[in-house]
């Protein structure tokens, strides 16, 4: 499934040991990408301009499925702690990649600034990310450049605003007959 | 109805038609109902003999003029190209292959050979409110696009307003055919965030409920799939078996659906007395009835004719489209989270991962039917090996005290009150937890900011992601097969739209 040159040593280690070995050590394309462990899951923090290259390298290394993609609005936690070298931004795109052959997961967290909420699409690399990117665009307003069909998917086409943003109110259903006398 | 028409129509022309229609009780002959053919510019007036004397056409009542949709041969080809190219777009793998995709040449759109129809959103075979736009050439489906969102109620936003304790009631409503799996996914994510480990009895009881839910979901699917393929007997069979499982759920949890029974920290109550007997009866009966299904459908020539070789998806495309569950396994990829990334105690029980070889509609049917058998195997092992002990963690910050303790102990009362008003506060962090639901990988991504409510909850619904494969499955198939293919994807629209 993969023909990356640095694939073989990792495959060997995956069979005889637990899947704790950091990916960054094995993949040259990931050099310099900050990593962390979050409750047993490996998390990578690629900068926005290297996001696509990192995802492509991971696909070549066997992570053939993009199992999940979503956005997070960190408006209320702009000063959250992140690994060294990562500057926190308002939005994050969180991608879960899956290696079906070796049963591994890796998570990417990409910082997306508020004034330019654009990241490259994963569509060319992972066609299955299409609907998830549309959802992230629809609900959080993160745009994916070169996406083939970046339209709203869950909300109506003419909806204004992006509901999962933290500055978007929850809303209330107006009570129509509040002043009307009750049955008793 | 005629009253409304009369009050609404200005000069009695439309209303008089309806009055005549209602009085005679028969539809009017010679095109009396519906909009009439109108004069297109340059064609001259409508032939007068089609109209009865004194009757006027609908079009004269409108101020907008001709309301007819122009056919494809008079529409601007460029406009048509943009519209079709943008709306009905196949996944890349199919779109770049010239043998699969029709020429995107503007001149090929002039002939009026293709048409776009909507299947749904009110079509019974779409299993909810799914709308599929289909581009047809004759009876062949060229391109298609599932249009979703009709059931969207913002449940992810709602989850940010609910505590972790209340969250299970929210997520259980998403995939309404496997509510216990939703609760399980939520509970595992919250427990991963908290770092607690539930007692063995809770783990095995969760496994029991999850597998029973898988059985009920799959037989329900078999029922609706049978109905889509015109086997109403299968529909009755499937609902009959599902009813047995739901009765057990009602006895255990108090509700047939939306149980809120699997909660962070364990399960809400212990299994009822005599549950072993109930479950034995269920699995014994259903394993016999599965043979009836085989007799009714599996070997039946008409059923096989309608499903074999229909809606084929290969392993590479299925993985590329992020398809999981029976769709992926039917294409030959042995990917089942219960085996590949075991959660609960799936590593300790014996079961097989069912895979197909062709990836067609029949394989997806066979995979699901045999998964029911494997679930029965797991349930039988759970029956034998159910450990004794507590059914939830004894951490009063996470699970409530027993009801009787509240009357005796002030501390228990405080714990109870605090848990159900404020809940607990997991440490700061983010977590992704996934289980194998009947439809595929069900994932929950939680971000905690240290308060009692999740900062962000994202639900990776397998139905939502699997729907992406529909255009690839439908491409080149016949319109009549569309129903069989859609049914074999098994989308639950409550989970798609959330």
XYZ file of C-alpha atoms in Angstrom:
682
model
C 0.000 0.000 0.000
C 2.924 2.275 0.554
C 6.236 2.706 -1.136
C 7.899 5.199 1.127
C 11.558 4.325 1.590
C 11.454 4.855 5.348
C 8.525 2.510 5.666
C 10.323 -0.742 6.303
C 11.980 -0.085 9.679
C 8.757 1.272 11.072
C 6.794 -1.730 9.921
C 9.239 -3.980 11.720
C 8.965 -2.026 14.927
C 5.186 -2.015 14.731
C 5.080 -5.790 14.833
C 7.330 -6.401 17.787
C 6.500 -3.511 20.052
C 3.689 -1.304 21.174
C 2.692 1.546 18.882
C 4.355 4.176 21.002
C 7.214 4.980 18.663
C 7.027 8.607 17.569
C 6.251 8.968 13.928
C 8.348 12.068 13.535
C 11.494 10.050 14.121
C 10.722 7.772 11.209
C 9.513 10.295 8.672
C 11.885 12.814 7.174
C 9.013 14.964 5.917
C 7.852 15.453 9.461
C 11.157 16.868 10.671
C 10.598 19.831 12.902
C 6.879 19.298 13.305
C 6.027 19.664 16.994
C 4.420 16.589 18.482
C 2.757 15.671 21.710
C 0.892 12.809 23.281
C -2.646 13.357 24.385
C -3.986 10.513 26.494
C -2.156 7.883 24.507
C -2.761 9.383 21.064
C 0.023 10.895 19.046
C -0.697 14.471 17.954
C 1.215 16.455 15.354
C 1.088 20.239 15.056
C 2.113 21.027 11.484
C 2.215 24.698 10.516
C -0.394 25.703 7.996
C 2.016 25.917 5.076
C 3.336 22.411 5.704
C -0.009 20.833 6.505
C -0.591 19.396 3.037
C 2.984 18.120 2.746
C 2.741 16.410 6.122
C -0.566 14.802 5.231
C 0.838 13.595 1.915
C 3.880 12.148 3.643
C 1.697 10.405 6.188
C -0.409 8.937 3.426
C 2.717 7.573 1.797
C 3.720 6.135 5.161
C 0.548 4.086 5.316
C -2.080 6.368 6.771
C -4.424 5.775 3.891
C -7.708 6.839 5.457
C -8.785 10.244 6.702
C -11.194 8.999 9.294
C -12.233 12.339 10.728
C -11.815 16.048 10.165
C -13.345 18.818 12.190
C -12.751 22.380 13.234
C -12.554 23.875 16.695
C -13.065 27.517 17.627
C -10.738 28.414 20.507
C -12.020 31.989 20.835
C -12.300 31.690 24.617
C -8.898 29.986 25.018
C -6.521 31.894 22.798
C -3.713 31.433 25.335
C -3.996 27.671 25.652
C -0.757 25.771 26.155
C 0.656 24.133 23.043
C 3.990 22.447 22.410
C 6.953 24.699 21.806
C 7.056 26.486 18.488
C 3.319 26.442 17.948
C 1.595 29.781 18.110
C -2.016 29.395 19.208
C -4.599 30.771 16.812
C -8.336 31.111 17.089
C -9.261 28.160 14.878
C -7.894 24.683 14.671
C -8.490 22.029 12.076
C -8.221 18.605 13.660
C -7.615 15.669 11.349
C -7.589 12.022 12.361
C -5.658 9.792 10.023
C -5.890 6.042 10.141
C -3.506 3.334 9.030
C -5.752 0.445 8.128
C -2.879 -1.966 7.544
C -1.149 -1.526 10.893
C -4.013 -0.218 13.023
C -2.486 3.113 13.967
C -3.935 6.547 14.361
C -2.378 9.947 14.270
C -3.980 13.303 14.833
C -3.038 16.574 13.179
C -3.912 19.906 14.732
C -3.438 22.829 12.381
C -3.596 26.380 13.686
C -5.751 28.641 11.517
C -5.709 32.393 12.154
C -8.949 34.280 12.526
C -8.234 36.983 9.943
C -7.427 34.476 7.211
C -9.266 31.215 7.991
C -8.049 29.270 4.981
C -6.272 25.935 4.839
C -5.520 23.789 1.797
C -7.973 21.011 1.124
C -7.027 17.390 1.648
C -9.313 16.369 -1.198
C -6.547 15.513 -3.679
C -4.866 13.356 -1.092
C -7.889 11.992 0.765
C -11.098 12.244 -1.325
C -13.048 11.101 1.714
C -12.381 14.388 3.483
C -14.740 16.229 1.142
C -17.919 16.142 3.205
C -16.080 16.683 6.469
C -14.401 19.789 5.085
C -17.758 21.028 3.868
C -19.095 20.504 7.374
C -16.196 22.409 8.923
C -16.778 25.237 6.463
C -20.492 25.241 7.091
C -20.399 25.221 10.868
C -17.172 27.125 11.584
C -16.434 29.171 8.485
C -12.995 27.679 7.878
C -12.372 27.754 4.144
C -10.506 25.031 2.305
C -8.687 26.333 -0.735
C -9.081 24.313 -3.946
C -11.949 22.352 -2.492
C -14.123 21.186 -5.402
C -17.484 21.948 -3.848
C -17.132 24.185 -0.822
C -20.807 24.738 -0.073
C -22.908 24.451 3.032
C -23.884 20.893 3.805
C -25.963 20.872 6.969
C -27.319 24.415 7.150
C -29.524 25.913 4.428
C -27.662 27.473 1.519
C -28.772 30.983 2.448
C -27.896 30.759 6.130
C -25.922 33.623 7.587
C -23.116 32.940 10.007
C -21.409 29.798 11.183
C -23.234 28.277 14.141
C -20.412 26.444 15.900
C -18.353 29.598 16.333
C -18.178 30.655 19.911
C -19.452 34.157 19.141
C -22.590 32.710 17.571
C -25.400 32.592 20.105
C -27.239 29.435 20.992
C -30.565 31.036 20.115
C -33.984 30.646 21.563
C -37.244 29.516 20.072
C -39.673 32.407 20.564
C -42.654 31.494 22.690
C -45.632 32.587 20.724
C -48.476 32.821 23.212
C -46.592 33.692 26.348
C -49.148 36.199 27.541
C -52.155 34.050 26.748
C -54.104 32.750 29.780
C -53.456 29.151 30.692
C -56.044 26.400 30.532
C -56.714 26.627 34.271
C -59.674 22.148 -0.204
C -62.018 23.765 -2.654
C -62.847 26.375 -0.038
C -59.249 27.444 0.189
C -58.973 27.545 -3.533
C -62.069 29.653 -3.845
C -60.980 32.215 -1.322
C -57.541 32.403 -2.837
C -58.396 32.608 -6.525
C -59.443 36.019 -7.698
C -61.982 35.517 -10.477
C -63.319 32.042 -10.024
C -61.483 30.487 -12.925
C -59.336 28.081 -10.960
C -61.958 27.601 -8.337
C -64.593 26.677 -10.838
C -62.372 23.902 -12.103
C -61.969 22.523 -8.641
C -65.679 22.829 -7.985
C -66.434 20.831 -11.070
C -63.844 18.275 -10.145
C -65.201 17.861 -6.661
C -68.817 17.716 -7.677
C -68.430 14.945 -10.183
C -65.961 13.040 -8.041
C -64.045 12.128 -11.180
C -60.922 13.679 -12.574
C -61.631 15.803 -15.556
C -60.776 14.303 -18.871
C -58.512 15.844 -21.490
C -55.955 17.373 -19.159
C -58.311 19.232 -16.901
C -55.853 19.322 -14.004
C -52.434 20.726 -13.690
C -50.703 23.444 -15.624
C -51.342 23.413 -19.300
C -48.873 23.533 -22.096
C -48.181 27.154 -22.773
C -47.054 29.072 -25.739
C -43.335 29.498 -25.949
C -42.192 32.599 -27.713
C -42.336 32.124 -31.420
C -44.461 29.000 -31.359
C -47.827 30.615 -31.585
C -50.736 30.216 -29.205
C -51.870 26.979 -27.668
C -54.272 25.111 -29.876
C -57.732 26.216 -28.897
C -59.273 22.786 -29.256
C -57.464 21.609 -26.105
C -59.489 24.065 -24.060
C -63.134 23.803 -23.347
C -65.210 26.835 -24.215
C -65.094 29.526 -21.565
C -62.193 27.939 -19.732
C -59.051 29.872 -19.035
C -55.564 28.605 -18.380
C -53.609 28.829 -15.150
C -50.907 30.871 -16.742
C -53.155 33.819 -17.288
C -53.520 34.142 -13.542
C -49.854 34.700 -12.925
C -47.854 37.825 -13.449
C -44.591 36.001 -13.961
C -45.316 34.702 -17.415
C -44.124 31.335 -18.598
C -43.283 29.165 -15.580
C -42.016 26.138 -17.403
C -38.444 24.954 -16.946
C -36.647 25.114 -20.242
C -35.417 21.786 -21.466
C -31.726 21.089 -21.738
C -31.557 21.687 -25.481
C -32.487 25.371 -25.232
C -30.425 26.146 -22.125
C -27.094 27.817 -22.578
C -24.535 24.989 -22.722
C -22.045 26.858 -20.588
C -24.630 27.457 -17.904
C -25.558 23.798 -18.047
C -21.933 22.782 -17.785
C -21.319 24.976 -14.780
C -24.439 23.780 -13.092
C -23.835 20.124 -13.704
C -20.142 20.325 -13.117
C -20.644 22.021 -9.786
C -23.629 20.243 -8.391
C -23.290 16.682 -9.511
C -19.637 16.018 -9.012
C -18.222 12.586 -8.635
C -15.305 11.769 -6.357
C -11.982 12.306 -7.917
C -11.249 8.666 -8.589
C -14.288 8.321 -10.793
C -14.156 11.768 -12.276
C -10.664 11.463 -13.696
C -11.333 8.095 -15.295
C -12.755 8.794 -18.747
C -14.421 5.400 -18.892
C -16.481 6.231 -15.838
C -17.265 9.858 -16.435
C -19.087 11.241 -19.457
C -17.245 13.828 -21.481
C -17.379 17.171 -19.792
C -17.719 18.706 -23.244
C -20.272 21.470 -23.491
C -21.454 20.252 -26.870
C -22.541 16.932 -25.414
C -25.099 18.661 -23.243
C -27.123 20.068 -26.089
C -29.000 16.973 -27.051
C -31.393 16.823 -24.116
C -30.461 13.218 -23.421
C -29.749 13.636 -19.729
C -32.112 14.761 -17.057
C -31.783 15.479 -13.374
C -34.305 14.112 -10.955
C -34.507 14.228 -7.205
C -34.965 11.038 -5.291
C -36.438 12.135 -2.014
C -36.388 13.783 0.438
C -39.789 12.233 1.064
C -39.119 8.955 -0.678
C -39.691 5.963 1.624
C -36.631 4.160 0.297
C -34.266 6.889 1.384
C -34.675 5.767 5.021
C -35.371 9.213 6.327
C -35.094 12.614 4.759
C -32.262 12.059 2.350
C -32.416 13.646 -1.049
C -30.313 12.272 -3.863
C -29.949 14.297 -7.031
C -29.532 11.950 -9.938
C -28.362 12.762 -13.413
C -29.949 10.238 -15.706
C -29.307 9.251 -19.255
C -32.236 7.060 -20.084
C -32.338 4.727 -17.123
C -28.631 4.940 -16.346
C -27.429 7.056 -13.468
C -24.501 9.205 -14.527
C -23.740 11.456 -11.602
C -25.452 11.941 -8.320
C -25.193 13.906 -5.146
C -26.674 13.173 -1.746
C -28.161 16.316 -0.259
C -28.439 16.224 3.521
C -29.218 18.592 6.347
C -32.990 18.321 6.572
C -32.791 16.959 10.110
C -30.006 19.216 11.318
C -30.783 20.458 14.795
C -27.339 21.571 15.906
C -26.706 18.743 18.340
C -22.981 19.508 18.486
C -23.801 23.037 19.547
C -26.325 21.692 22.036
C -23.650 19.444 23.504
C -21.595 22.515 24.412
C -24.501 23.687 26.572
C -24.998 20.372 28.379
C -22.873 18.893 31.141
C -20.970 15.684 30.648
C -23.675 13.880 32.620
C -26.406 15.225 30.359
C -24.408 14.630 27.208
C -25.420 10.991 26.889
C -29.069 11.979 26.479
C -28.044 14.194 23.587
C -25.916 11.753 21.634
C -28.239 8.796 22.080
C -30.719 10.496 19.763
C -28.349 10.774 16.837
C -28.236 7.270 15.426
C -31.648 6.209 16.622
C -31.193 2.612 15.505
C -28.196 2.020 17.741
C -28.644 4.368 20.701
C -26.616 2.220 23.085
C -23.607 2.393 20.801
C -23.839 6.169 20.777
C -23.917 6.244 24.560
C -21.019 3.826 24.674
C -18.922 6.032 22.408
C -19.723 9.093 24.501
C -18.988 7.320 27.764
C -15.676 5.946 26.530
C -14.604 9.393 25.363
C -15.520 11.022 28.676
C -13.843 8.252 30.640
C -10.713 8.607 28.540
C -10.783 12.301 29.363
C -11.285 11.602 33.059
C -8.840 8.733 33.149
C -11.175 6.403 35.012
C -11.510 2.692 34.457
C -14.890 1.041 34.863
C -15.342 -2.254 36.721
C -15.359 -5.495 34.708
C -19.068 -6.101 35.110
C -19.833 -2.712 33.579
C -17.506 -3.483 30.685
C -19.125 -6.824 29.958
C -22.643 -5.479 30.395
C -21.783 -2.717 27.948
C -20.518 -5.302 25.514
C -23.724 -7.296 25.899
C -25.904 -4.271 25.257
C -23.753 -3.078 22.379
C -23.926 -6.438 20.640
C -27.658 -6.801 21.210
C -28.036 -3.360 19.743
C -25.970 -4.404 16.763
C -28.310 -7.364 16.270
C -31.406 -5.188 16.452
C -29.898 -2.629 14.095
C -28.864 -5.211 11.533
C -32.186 -7.082 11.545
C -33.923 -3.730 11.219
C -31.708 -3.057 8.246
C -32.541 -6.469 6.795
C -36.204 -5.592 7.208
C -36.041 -2.271 5.393
C -33.702 -3.680 2.777
C -36.200 -6.455 2.136
C -38.963 -3.929 1.821
C -36.958 -1.864 -0.645
C -36.554 -4.981 -2.746
C -40.281 -5.718 -2.491
C -40.095 -8.489 0.071
C -42.657 -7.393 2.633
C -42.294 -10.715 4.403
C -38.717 -9.799 5.239
C -39.979 -6.515 6.620
C -42.319 -8.309 9.009
C -39.594 -10.791 9.960
C -37.043 -8.119 10.728
C -39.364 -6.019 12.837
C -40.478 -9.126 14.707
C -36.914 -9.960 15.748
C -36.074 -6.370 16.541
C -39.080 -6.232 18.812
C -37.658 -9.048 20.949
C -34.457 -7.123 21.499
C -36.268 -3.867 22.162
C -38.459 -5.576 24.744
C -35.336 -6.653 26.557
C -33.979 -3.121 26.351
C -37.225 -1.817 27.768
C -37.002 -4.254 30.640
C -33.381 -3.337 31.302
C -33.307 0.388 30.729
C -36.947 1.409 30.947
C -37.058 2.648 27.376
C -37.166 1.115 23.939
C -34.965 3.776 22.386
C -32.824 6.684 23.604
C -32.000 4.807 26.765
C -29.365 6.956 28.467
C -28.321 3.721 30.142
C -24.611 3.538 29.410
C -23.218 6.548 31.227
C -19.770 7.836 32.041
C -18.565 5.660 34.898
C -20.486 2.504 34.085
C -24.118 1.718 33.437
C -27.135 3.315 35.071
C -28.381 0.195 36.855
C -27.538 -3.445 37.149
C -28.985 -5.860 34.636
C -32.458 -7.051 35.724
C -32.966 -10.355 37.511
C -33.224 -13.219 35.064
C -31.519 -11.338 32.251
C -29.609 -14.477 31.330
C -32.828 -16.295 30.494
C -34.172 -13.413 28.452
C -30.976 -13.046 26.477
C -30.719 -16.807 25.908
C -34.211 -16.853 24.444
C -33.391 -13.901 22.211
C -30.168 -15.317 20.783
C -31.580 -18.827 20.391
C -34.624 -17.550 18.556
C -32.770 -15.133 16.345
C -30.124 -17.632 15.336
C -32.933 -19.920 14.135
C -34.694 -17.091 12.407
C -31.518 -16.153 10.557
C -31.801 -19.482 8.781
C -35.286 -18.419 7.740
C -33.801 -15.238 6.314
C -31.370 -17.337 4.350
C -34.211 -19.429 3.042
C -36.275 -16.390 2.148
C -33.630 -14.165 0.582
C -30.087 -15.484 0.368
C -30.731 -18.259 -2.071
C -33.596 -16.623 -3.848
C -32.885 -16.013 -7.548
C -34.808 -12.727 -7.765
C -33.017 -11.278 -4.732
C -29.627 -12.339 -6.004
C -30.375 -10.996 -9.433
C -31.181 -7.619 -7.959
C -28.169 -7.434 -5.650
C -25.252 -9.294 -7.209
C -22.862 -7.090 -9.113
C -24.890 -4.005 -8.235
C -23.194 -1.011 -6.658
C -19.646 -2.355 -6.580
C -16.939 -0.507 -4.658
C -13.372 -1.745 -4.469
C -11.114 -1.714 -1.417
C -8.890 1.180 -2.561
C -11.816 3.435 -3.354
C -13.625 2.474 -0.158
C -10.583 3.390 1.935
C -10.035 6.591 -0.042
C -13.649 7.596 0.516
C -13.234 6.965 4.283
C -15.985 4.359 4.179
C -16.132 2.148 7.250
C -18.286 -0.636 8.583
C -20.007 -3.180 6.342
C -19.260 -1.146 3.192
C -15.524 -1.361 3.781
C -15.613 -4.964 4.932
C -17.767 -6.049 1.990
C -15.080 -4.702 -0.320
C -12.591 -7.067 1.279
C -10.788 -4.950 3.882
C -10.825 -6.751 7.240
C -11.206 -3.569 9.266
C -13.282 -3.848 12.412
C -12.383 -1.687 15.382
C -13.481 -4.445 17.740
C -10.619 -6.506 16.356
C -8.113 -3.935 15.128
C -8.230 -1.518 18.058
C -10.046 -3.448 20.763
C -12.076 -1.531 23.293
C -14.164 -2.926 26.175
C -13.269 -6.614 26.408
C -13.420 -7.449 22.714
C -9.852 -8.645 22.889
C -10.947 -11.456 25.208
C -13.884 -12.850 23.249
C -13.819 -15.055 20.220
C -15.420 -13.808 17.029
C -14.702 -13.481 13.322
C -14.513 -10.361 11.221
C -16.758 -10.905 8.227
C -15.391 -9.701 4.902
C -16.788 -9.819 1.414
C -14.945 -10.344 -1.826
C -16.738 -8.314 -4.503
C -18.001 -5.261 -2.668
C -21.454 -5.323 -4.213
C -24.868 -4.974 -2.638
C -25.121 -8.685 -2.027
C -21.825 -8.711 -0.160
C -23.019 -5.938 2.094
C -26.155 -7.949 2.774
C -24.148 -11.073 3.513
C -21.691 -9.207 5.742
C -24.476 -7.786 7.889
C -26.346 -11.041 8.144
C -23.240 -12.887 9.243
C -22.294 -10.126 11.641
C -25.538 -10.878 13.431
C -24.308 -14.441 13.828
C -20.986 -13.206 15.169
C -22.785 -10.892 17.586
C -24.772 -13.867 18.810
C -21.489 -15.692 19.381
C -20.202 -12.779 21.441
C -23.437 -12.533 23.423
C -23.248 -16.252 24.252
C -19.715 -15.786 25.564
C -20.832 -12.810 27.614
C -23.607 -14.955 29.067
C -21.073 -17.499 30.244
C -18.421 -15.125 31.466
C -20.304 -12.162 32.938
C -18.273 -11.204 35.996
C -19.887 -10.372 39.319
C -19.233 -7.136 41.088
C -20.105 -3.509 40.771
C -21.660 -2.108 37.624
C -20.163 1.380 37.963
C -17.184 3.087 39.474
C -17.617 4.022 43.119
C -16.489 7.575 42.633
C -19.215 9.804 43.894
C -18.016 12.648 41.724
C -18.835 10.618 38.613
C -21.680 8.284 39.462
C -24.630 9.010 41.759
C -25.034 7.288 45.127
C -27.717 4.595 45.463
C -31.166 6.048 45.934
C -31.563 4.581 49.425
C -28.405 6.293 50.641
C -29.842 9.714 49.910
C -32.411 9.306 52.702
C -29.736 8.346 55.226
C -26.660 10.344 54.424
C -26.300 14.080 54.067
C -23.101 13.534 52.124
C -24.845 11.246 49.650
C -27.534 13.854 49.164
C -24.922 16.500 48.424
C -23.122 14.233 45.969
C -26.390 13.439 44.222
C -27.336 17.085 44.012
C -23.918 18.216 42.824
C -23.699 15.498 40.172
C -27.041 16.239 38.580
C -26.864 20.012 38.783
C -23.228 20.754 38.148
C -21.722 17.450 37.104
C -18.013 16.743 37.127
C -15.101 18.662 35.656
C -12.606 16.640 33.633
C -9.041 17.927 33.302
C -8.097 20.150 30.378
C -7.353 18.240 27.209
C -8.705 16.753 24.040
C -9.514 13.193 23.179
C -10.745 11.133 20.260
C -12.436 7.859 20.992
C -13.921 5.520 18.399
C -15.994 2.365 18.489
C -17.414 0.086 15.840
C -21.080 0.922 15.557
C -23.332 -1.183 13.304
C -22.655 1.350 10.564
C -18.913 1.803 10.958
C -16.477 3.896 12.908
C -18.350 6.017 15.397
C -16.025 8.615 16.823
C -16.302 11.309 19.429
C -13.802 14.154 19.614
C -14.025 16.028 22.889
C -12.222 19.164 23.957
C -12.333 19.938 27.658
C -11.383 23.317 29.077
C -11.704 22.154 32.669
C -15.323 23.180 33.152
C -18.330 20.934 33.597
C -19.349 21.222 29.935
C -17.393 20.134 26.871
C -15.776 23.050 25.095
C -16.283 21.278 21.791
C -17.917 17.983 20.922
C -17.526 16.606 17.455
C -19.355 13.494 16.383
C -17.864 11.398 13.637
C -21.004 9.721 12.372
C -20.360 6.736 10.116
C -23.544 7.393 8.147
C -22.433 10.920 7.332
C -19.090 9.792 6.001
C -20.408 6.684 4.288
C -22.858 8.750 2.270
C -19.886 10.092 0.318
C -19.549 6.689 -1.303
C -23.067 6.811 -2.708
C -22.168 8.654 -5.942
C -19.377 6.190 -6.595
C -21.705 3.272 -5.937
C -24.509 4.638 -8.088
C -22.382 5.636 -11.049
C -23.379 3.726 -14.137
C -26.058 1.719 -12.442
C -29.711 1.589 -13.386
C -32.281 3.806 -11.752
C -34.096 0.744 -10.457
C -30.918 -0.392 -8.707
C -30.558 2.956 -6.964
C -32.989 1.857 -4.297
C -31.113 -1.362 -3.641
C -27.789 0.464 -3.456
C -29.003 3.242 -1.185
C -30.504 0.671 1.096
C -27.263 -1.284 1.257
C -25.393 1.792 2.505
C -27.715 1.857 5.524
C -27.609 5.551 6.373
C -29.404 6.775 9.466
C -30.288 10.349 8.734
C -30.545 11.376 12.348
C -26.835 10.754 12.597
C -26.014 12.249 9.213
C -27.619 15.572 10.037
C -27.180 15.639 13.815
